[in-house]
Structure formats: C-alpha cells, structure tokens
Coordinates of C-alpha atoms and ligand atoms in Angstrom, one line a residue:
M1 CA 0.0 0.1 0.0
G2 CA 2.9 2.3 0.8
E3 CA 4.0 2.2 -2.8
D4 CA 0.6 3.3 -4.0
V5 CA 0.6 6.2 -1.6
R6 CA 3.9 7.5 -3.0
E7 CA 2.6 7.4 -6.6
L8 CA -0.6 9.1 -5.6
L9 CA 0.9 12.0 -3.6
R10 CA 4.2 12.5 -5.5
V11 CA 4.7 15.9 -7.3
E12 CA 5.7 15.4 -10.9
P13 CA 8.8 17.4 -11.7
G14 CA 7.8 20.7 -13.3
R15 CA 4.1 20.4 -12.5
V16 CA 1.8 20.7 -9.6
E17 CA -1.7 22.3 -9.4
L18 CA -2.4 22.7 -5.7
A19 CA -5.9 24.0 -6.4
S20 CA -6.8 20.7 -8.0
I21 CA -5.8 18.8 -4.8
D22 CA -8.6 18.6 -2.4
P23 CA -7.2 19.1 1.2
G24 CA -10.1 17.0 2.5
S25 CA -9.5 14.1 0.3
T26 CA -7.8 10.8 1.5
P27 CA -5.9 9.2 -1.3
G28 CA -4.9 5.7 -1.1
S29 CA -6.5 5.1 2.3
G30 CA -9.6 3.4 0.9
R31 CA -11.6 5.4 3.5
V32 CA -14.0 8.2 2.6
G33 CA -16.9 9.9 4.4
T34 CA -17.4 12.5 6.9
K35 CA -14.6 14.3 8.7
G36 CA -13.2 12.0 11.3
G37 CA -14.8 9.0 9.5
G38 CA -11.4 7.3 9.2
K39 CA -10.3 8.0 12.8
A40 CA -10.7 4.7 14.4
W41 CA -9.4 2.8 11.4
A42 CA -6.4 5.2 11.2
R43 CA -5.6 4.7 14.9
G44 CA -5.1 1.0 14.4
Q45 CA -3.2 1.5 11.2
L46 CA -0.9 4.1 12.9
A47 CA -0.2 1.8 15.7
E48 CA 1.0 -0.8 13.2
L49 CA 2.9 1.6 11.0
G50 CA 4.4 3.2 14.0
A51 CA 5.8 -0.2 15.3
E52 CA 7.3 -0.8 11.9
L53 CA 8.8 2.6 11.7
A54 CA 10.4 2.2 15.2
R55 CA 11.8 -1.1 14.1
A56 CA 13.2 0.3 10.9
Q57 CA 14.7 3.2 12.7
E58 CA 16.3 0.9 15.2
M59 CA 17.9 -1.1 12.4
L60 CA 19.1 2.1 10.8
Y61 CA 20.8 3.1 14.0
A62 CA 22.2 -0.3 14.7
T63 CA 23.6 -0.5 11.2
A64 CA 25.2 2.8 11.4
K65 CA 26.8 1.9 14.6
T66 CA 28.3 -1.3 13.5
A67 CA 29.0 -0.9 9.8
A68 CA 32.6 -0.3 8.4
A69 CA 33.4 3.3 8.8
D70 CA 33.9 3.9 5.0
S71 CA 30.7 2.1 4.0
V72 CA 27.4 3.6 2.7
A73 CA 25.6 1.9 5.6
A74 CA 27.7 3.9 8.1
R75 CA 26.5 7.1 6.5
R76 CA 22.8 6.2 6.0
R77 CA 20.4 8.8 7.5
V78 CA 16.9 9.9 6.8
L79 CA 15.3 13.3 6.8
L80 CA 11.7 14.1 6.8
V81 CA 11.0 17.7 5.7
L82 CA 7.7 19.1 6.7
Q83 CA 6.3 22.2 5.2
G84 CA 2.8 23.8 5.3
M85 CA 0.9 26.9 6.2
D86 CA 0.3 27.7 9.8
C87 CA -2.0 25.2 11.5
A88 CA -1.2 22.7 8.7
G89 CA -0.4 20.1 11.4
K90 CA 3.5 20.0 11.3
G91 CA 3.7 19.7 15.0
G92 CA 1.0 17.1 15.1
T93 CA 2.8 15.1 12.6
V94 CA 6.0 15.2 14.5
R95 CA 4.1 14.0 17.7
N96 CA 2.2 11.2 16.0
V97 CA 4.7 10.0 13.4
A98 CA 8.1 10.8 14.7
G99 CA 6.8 10.1 18.2
A100 CA 6.4 6.5 17.2
M101 CA 10.2 6.1 17.1
N102 CA 12.8 5.8 19.8
P103 CA 13.8 9.4 20.8
V104 CA 17.4 8.4 20.8
G105 CA 17.4 7.8 17.1
V106 CA 15.3 10.9 16.2
R107 CA 16.3 14.6 15.7
V108 CA 13.6 17.0 15.4
V109 CA 14.5 20.6 14.5
G110 CA 12.2 23.5 13.9
F111 CA 13.1 26.6 11.9
G112 CA 11.7 30.0 12.7
R113 CA 12.7 33.4 11.6
P114 CA 16.4 33.5 11.3
T115 CA 18.4 35.0 14.1
E116 CA 20.7 37.8 13.6
Q117 CA 23.6 35.4 13.5
E118 CA 21.8 33.1 10.9
R119 CA 21.1 36.1 8.6
G120 CA 24.7 36.8 8.4
H121 CA 25.2 33.4 6.7
H122 CA 24.1 31.7 3.5
F123 CA 20.5 30.5 3.9
L124 CA 21.6 26.8 3.9
W125 CA 24.1 27.4 6.8
R126 CA 21.7 26.7 9.6
I127 CA 20.0 23.9 7.7
K128 CA 23.4 22.0 7.2
R129 CA 24.2 22.3 10.9
A130 CA 20.8 20.7 11.7
L131 CA 21.1 17.6 9.6
P132 CA 20.7 14.3 11.3
P133 CA 23.8 12.4 12.1
P134 CA 24.3 8.9 10.5
G135 CA 21.8 6.4 11.7
R136 CA 19.3 8.9 12.7
V137 CA 16.0 10.0 11.4
G138 CA 15.8 13.8 11.3
V139 CA 12.6 15.8 11.1
F140 CA 12.5 19.4 10.0
D141 CA 9.5 21.5 11.0
R142 CA 10.0 24.0 8.2
S143 CA 13.2 24.1 6.4
H144 CA 15.3 25.8 3.7
Y145 CA 12.2 26.0 1.7
E146 CA 11.1 29.0 3.7
D147 CA 13.8 30.8 1.9
V148 CA 11.8 30.4 -1.4
L149 CA 8.4 30.7 0.3
V150 CA 8.1 33.4 3.0
A151 CA 11.2 35.0 1.5
R152 CA 9.4 35.4 -1.7
V153 CA 5.9 36.3 -0.5
R154 CA 7.3 38.9 2.0
S155 CA 10.0 40.2 -0.4
L156 CA 12.8 39.5 2.1
V157 CA 15.2 39.2 -0.7
P158 CA 15.1 40.3 -4.4
E159 CA 13.4 37.9 -6.9
T160 CA 16.7 37.1 -8.6
T161 CA 18.0 35.8 -5.2
W162 CA 15.1 33.6 -4.4
R163 CA 14.8 32.3 -7.9
G164 CA 18.4 31.3 -7.9
R165 CA 17.8 29.2 -4.8
Y166 CA 15.7 26.5 -6.6
E167 CA 18.7 25.2 -8.5
E168 CA 21.0 25.7 -5.4
I169 CA 18.6 23.6 -3.3
N170 CA 18.3 20.9 -6.0
R171 CA 22.2 20.7 -6.3
W172 CA 22.6 20.5 -2.6
E173 CA 19.9 18.0 -2.0
S174 CA 21.2 15.7 -4.8
E175 CA 24.7 15.8 -3.1
L176 CA 23.2 14.8 0.2
V177 CA 21.2 11.9 -1.4
T178 CA 24.4 10.7 -3.2
G179 CA 26.0 10.8 0.2
G180 CA 23.6 8.4 1.7
L181 CA 20.8 10.7 3.0
V182 CA 17.3 9.7 2.2
L183 CA 15.1 12.7 1.8
V184 CA 11.3 12.6 2.2
K185 CA 9.7 16.1 1.5
V186 CA 6.2 16.6 2.5
M187 CA 3.9 19.5 2.1
L188 CA 0.8 19.3 4.5
H189 CA -1.9 20.8 2.3
I190 CA -4.8 22.4 4.3
S191 CA -7.7 24.6 3.1
Y192 CA -8.2 28.2 3.8
E193 CA -11.4 27.3 5.7
E194 CA -9.7 24.6 7.8
Q195 CA -7.0 27.0 8.8
A196 CA -9.5 29.5 10.1
E197 CA -11.2 26.7 12.2
R198 CA -7.8 25.7 13.7
L199 CA -6.9 29.3 14.4
A200 CA -10.3 29.7 16.2
A201 CA -9.6 26.5 18.2
R202 CA -6.3 27.9 19.3
L203 CA -8.1 31.1 20.5
D204 CA -10.8 29.1 22.2
D205 CA -8.4 26.9 24.2
P206 CA -6.1 28.6 26.8
T207 CA -3.7 25.6 26.5
K208 CA -3.2 26.5 22.9
H209 CA -2.6 30.2 23.2
W210 CA 1.1 29.7 23.2
K211 CA 0.8 28.4 19.6
Y212 CA -1.2 31.4 18.5
N213 CA 0.8 34.2 17.0
P214 CA -1.2 37.4 16.2
G215 CA 1.2 38.0 13.3
D216 CA -0.1 34.8 11.6
L217 CA -3.4 36.5 10.8
D218 CA -1.5 38.9 8.7
E219 CA -0.4 36.1 6.5
R220 CA -3.9 35.0 5.7
P221 CA -4.7 37.8 3.1
L222 CA -1.5 36.5 1.4
W223 CA -2.9 32.9 1.1
S224 CA -2.9 32.9 -2.7
D225 CA 0.6 34.2 -2.8
Y226 CA 1.7 31.5 -0.5
Q227 CA -0.1 28.9 -2.6
A228 CA 1.7 30.2 -5.8
A229 CA 5.1 30.2 -4.0
Y230 CA 4.5 26.6 -2.8
A231 CA 3.3 25.4 -6.2
E232 CA 6.4 26.7 -7.9
A233 CA 8.8 25.6 -5.2
L234 CA 7.4 22.0 -5.2
S235 CA 7.4 21.8 -9.0
R236 CA 10.9 23.2 -9.4
C237 CA 12.4 21.1 -6.5
S238 CA 10.6 17.8 -6.9
T239 CA 13.5 15.8 -8.4
D240 CA 14.1 12.1 -8.9
A241 CA 16.6 12.2 -6.0
A242 CA 14.3 14.1 -3.7
P243 CA 10.7 14.2 -4.7
W244 CA 8.0 16.3 -3.1
Y245 CA 4.8 14.8 -1.8
V246 CA 1.6 16.8 -1.2
V247 CA -0.4 15.3 1.6
P248 CA -4.0 16.5 1.9
A249 CA -4.1 17.5 5.6
D250 CA -7.5 18.7 6.6
R251 CA -8.2 15.4 8.1
K252 CA -5.6 14.8 10.9
W253 CA -6.0 11.0 10.7
Y254 CA -5.2 10.9 7.1
R255 CA -2.3 13.2 7.4
N256 CA -0.7 11.1 10.0
W257 CA -1.3 7.9 8.2
A258 CA 0.0 9.3 4.8
V259 CA 3.1 10.7 6.3
A260 CA 3.8 7.5 8.2
Q261 CA 3.4 5.5 4.9
L262 CA 5.7 7.9 3.0
L263 CA 8.4 7.6 5.7
L264 CA 8.1 4.0 5.9
A265 CA 8.2 3.4 2.2
A266 CA 11.5 5.3 2.1
L267 CA 13.0 3.2 5.0
R268 CA 11.8 -0.1 3.4
E269 CA 13.8 0.7 0.4
L270 CA 16.9 0.7 2.4
D271 CA 16.5 -3.1 3.0
L272 CA 17.5 -2.7 6.6
A273 CA 18.4 -5.6 8.8
Y274 CA 19.7 -6.0 12.4
P275 CA 23.5 -6.4 12.2
P276 CA 25.0 -9.8 13.1
A277 CA 27.0 -10.1 16.3
D278 CA 30.7 -9.4 15.9
F279 CA 31.4 -11.8 18.8
D280 CA 30.8 -15.5 19.4
V281 CA 27.3 -15.7 20.8
A282 CA 27.5 -19.2 22.0
A283 CA 30.8 -18.6 23.8
E284 CA 29.3 -15.5 25.5
R285 CA 26.4 -17.5 26.7
E286 CA 28.7 -20.1 28.2
R287 CA 30.7 -17.3 29.9
L288 CA 27.6 -15.8 31.3
A289 CA 26.4 -19.2 32.6
A290 CA 29.7 -19.7 34.3
H291 CA 29.4 -16.3 36.0
V292 CA 25.9 -17.1 37.2
A293 CA 26.9 -20.5 38.5
G294 CA 29.8 -19.1 40.6
Q295 CA 28.1 -16.0 41.4
T296 CA 29.7 -13.7 43.9
I297 CA 29.4 -9.9 43.8
G298 CA 32.3 -7.6 43.9
Ligands
AMP301 P1 6.1 28.5 13.6 O1 6.4 27.4 12.7 O2 4.7 28.7 13.9 O3 7.0 28.4 14.8 O4 6.5 29.8 12.9 C1 7.8 30.1 12.4 C2 7.9 31.4 11.5 O5 9.2 31.5 11.1 C3 7.0 31.4 10.4 O6 6.2 32.5 10.3 C4 8.0 31.2 9.2 O7 7.5 31.8 8.1 C5 9.2 31.9 9.8 N1 10.3 31.5 9.1 C6 10.9 30.3 9.1 N2 12.0 30.3 8.3 C7 12.1 31.5 7.8 C8 13.1 32.1 7.0 N3 14.1 31.5 6.4 N4 12.9 33.5 6.7 C9 11.9 34.2 7.3 N5 11.0 33.6 8.1 C10 11.1 32.4 8.4
MG302 MG1 2.9 29.3 13.9

C-alpha cells in the first residue's frame, strides 16, 4: 500500500496544481466519508505503522553503529522535511509519526525566523548544521524551503535571489542523497477554511494560546501568494533524487497515516536488517552461565 501512496501523492517534476488537490481528500486510504470517519481505522493503522517505523529506525541506528566506517551503511540517514501553512499540522505530525520512534534515534528541528547570526550566513548554513547524524531520522518542522516561500511572499530578498535558490537547493539535496541521506519532503496541504477553524480552536483553548501568533493572521490575506510560492517551489524542486509529496491535511488521521506511509516506504527501500553479532554468541552464553553459576558480587 505504501508504494501506491507514494505514486498518488508525488509531485511530478515541473508540475503541480495545488488548487486541484482537495485538502479534505484521503488518497490511497480506501476510506472516505465525513470528517473523522477514518479516525478509528487510522488509529489502528498508525499503531502498526508506528511499530514498523520504530523497528526500521532501530535497524538504521544499529547498522550505522556497526558498519565499516567507510561504507554507505555507516553514512545512512533519513530526513523528513515538513512544510505547510500555519496550522497545517506540522507539530501534530511530529508528535504522531516521529513520536512512534525511539527518541534516541530521532532529531527534530524547527526553523523559525532566522536569528541575527543566521542572517549573516548563507541560507543553507543553519540547515546544514541541523542535519541528522548517520543512523538517525531527522525531522524538519519548516526548512530551507522557507527561503523560497516566506522570503518570496514577504519580499525579504530580491526575486533574482530567491529564484536562484531553486537550483541551489536541487544541487545541494542531490549531493546529500548521493552521500547516503534519504530525503522525504512533505507539504501538508490544508484549506483556507480549515486554517480558520484551527486558528479559532487555538483562541478558544487557553492551553493552545502559546501556539497562536497574532502575526499569523497577517499572512492569511496572502494565502494565494503562498499557494503560488508553494506550487512553484514544489514543482521546481521535486526531483528524482528528492521528490516532493503533497499530503491532503484537513483530516488529521489521514495526514498522520499518509506521512507514516511515506516515511516507511523510504525506510523499506533501504533493505535494513539487524547487524549480526561481531562476537561468538555461544561462547558468551557459556561465559555468562559460568558467571551465574559461581556468582559472587564484587
Ligand atoms: P512556527 O512554525 O509557527 O513556529 O513559525 C515560524 C515562523 O518563522 C513562520 O512565520 C515562518 O515563516 C518563519 N520563518 C521560518 N524560516 C524563515 C526564513 N528562512 N525566513 C523568514 N522567516 C522564516
Ligand atoms: Mg505558527
């Protein structure tokens, strides 16, 4: 099923029509119906997918730890890039999908407005520093793509600058992939209406006020500009080495399920396995038995 989902959600290089992708749709799940209709089903699915994700991630970690230092296996790492408008569910995806894995093997990094120091560097500087080490699964909550999204919409840099970044990003990502990084890029696609509902929910719930930023409302009139910026970034930067996927995200259960499927499909392709022992297991068992038999402490 994971294969199907990738085919269904993948952005063809040079082409994506966001307006024609229904944020409320649930491609590949075989579930339709009212909002929340797939919830119970997805909960069960996510438990299974999560267990497989955890296992795959552990094998990735174990392999990187034990592989010969100069081998590809020792350099293998995975990076899930999450992009989307405010309230698209990046945080919820981190909690539900990345949260299924052992924290020791996962690195989650969020990117906000660049600091003074970061602004003094090339836009990829802070991104490179945040890449997951070998054997880990990294998750980016926003990413270098902000530098062709908000940077464009808010005219933070001249057009020639952000336009030049598409190629720069493609070249850099392709190098990363050649070097053993598996890149899964996901845009969480919500509707204008769903964003309004989620913003209202944040205002209604005091435990969510910390997530609400009055400045976010100023981005809402720019919705179409953002959609155009997303469409171009996704089509220009969906490459064979590092494709983009658009996940309809109005239904949280579908979003979690789809992102888990995409991540899992990438991990499955690595043909991961638990590394064999580099010691004599039978001999160690005997030594342990001898210890237990003559047990004295100290
Ligand atoms: P949040 O994800 O809600 O914590 O918000 C992070 C904010 O940082 C968003 O408004 C982003 O647009 C903004 N941001 C992230 N990266 C950049 C960037 N490279 N340049 C300008 N703003 C950025
Ligand atoms: Mg926000």
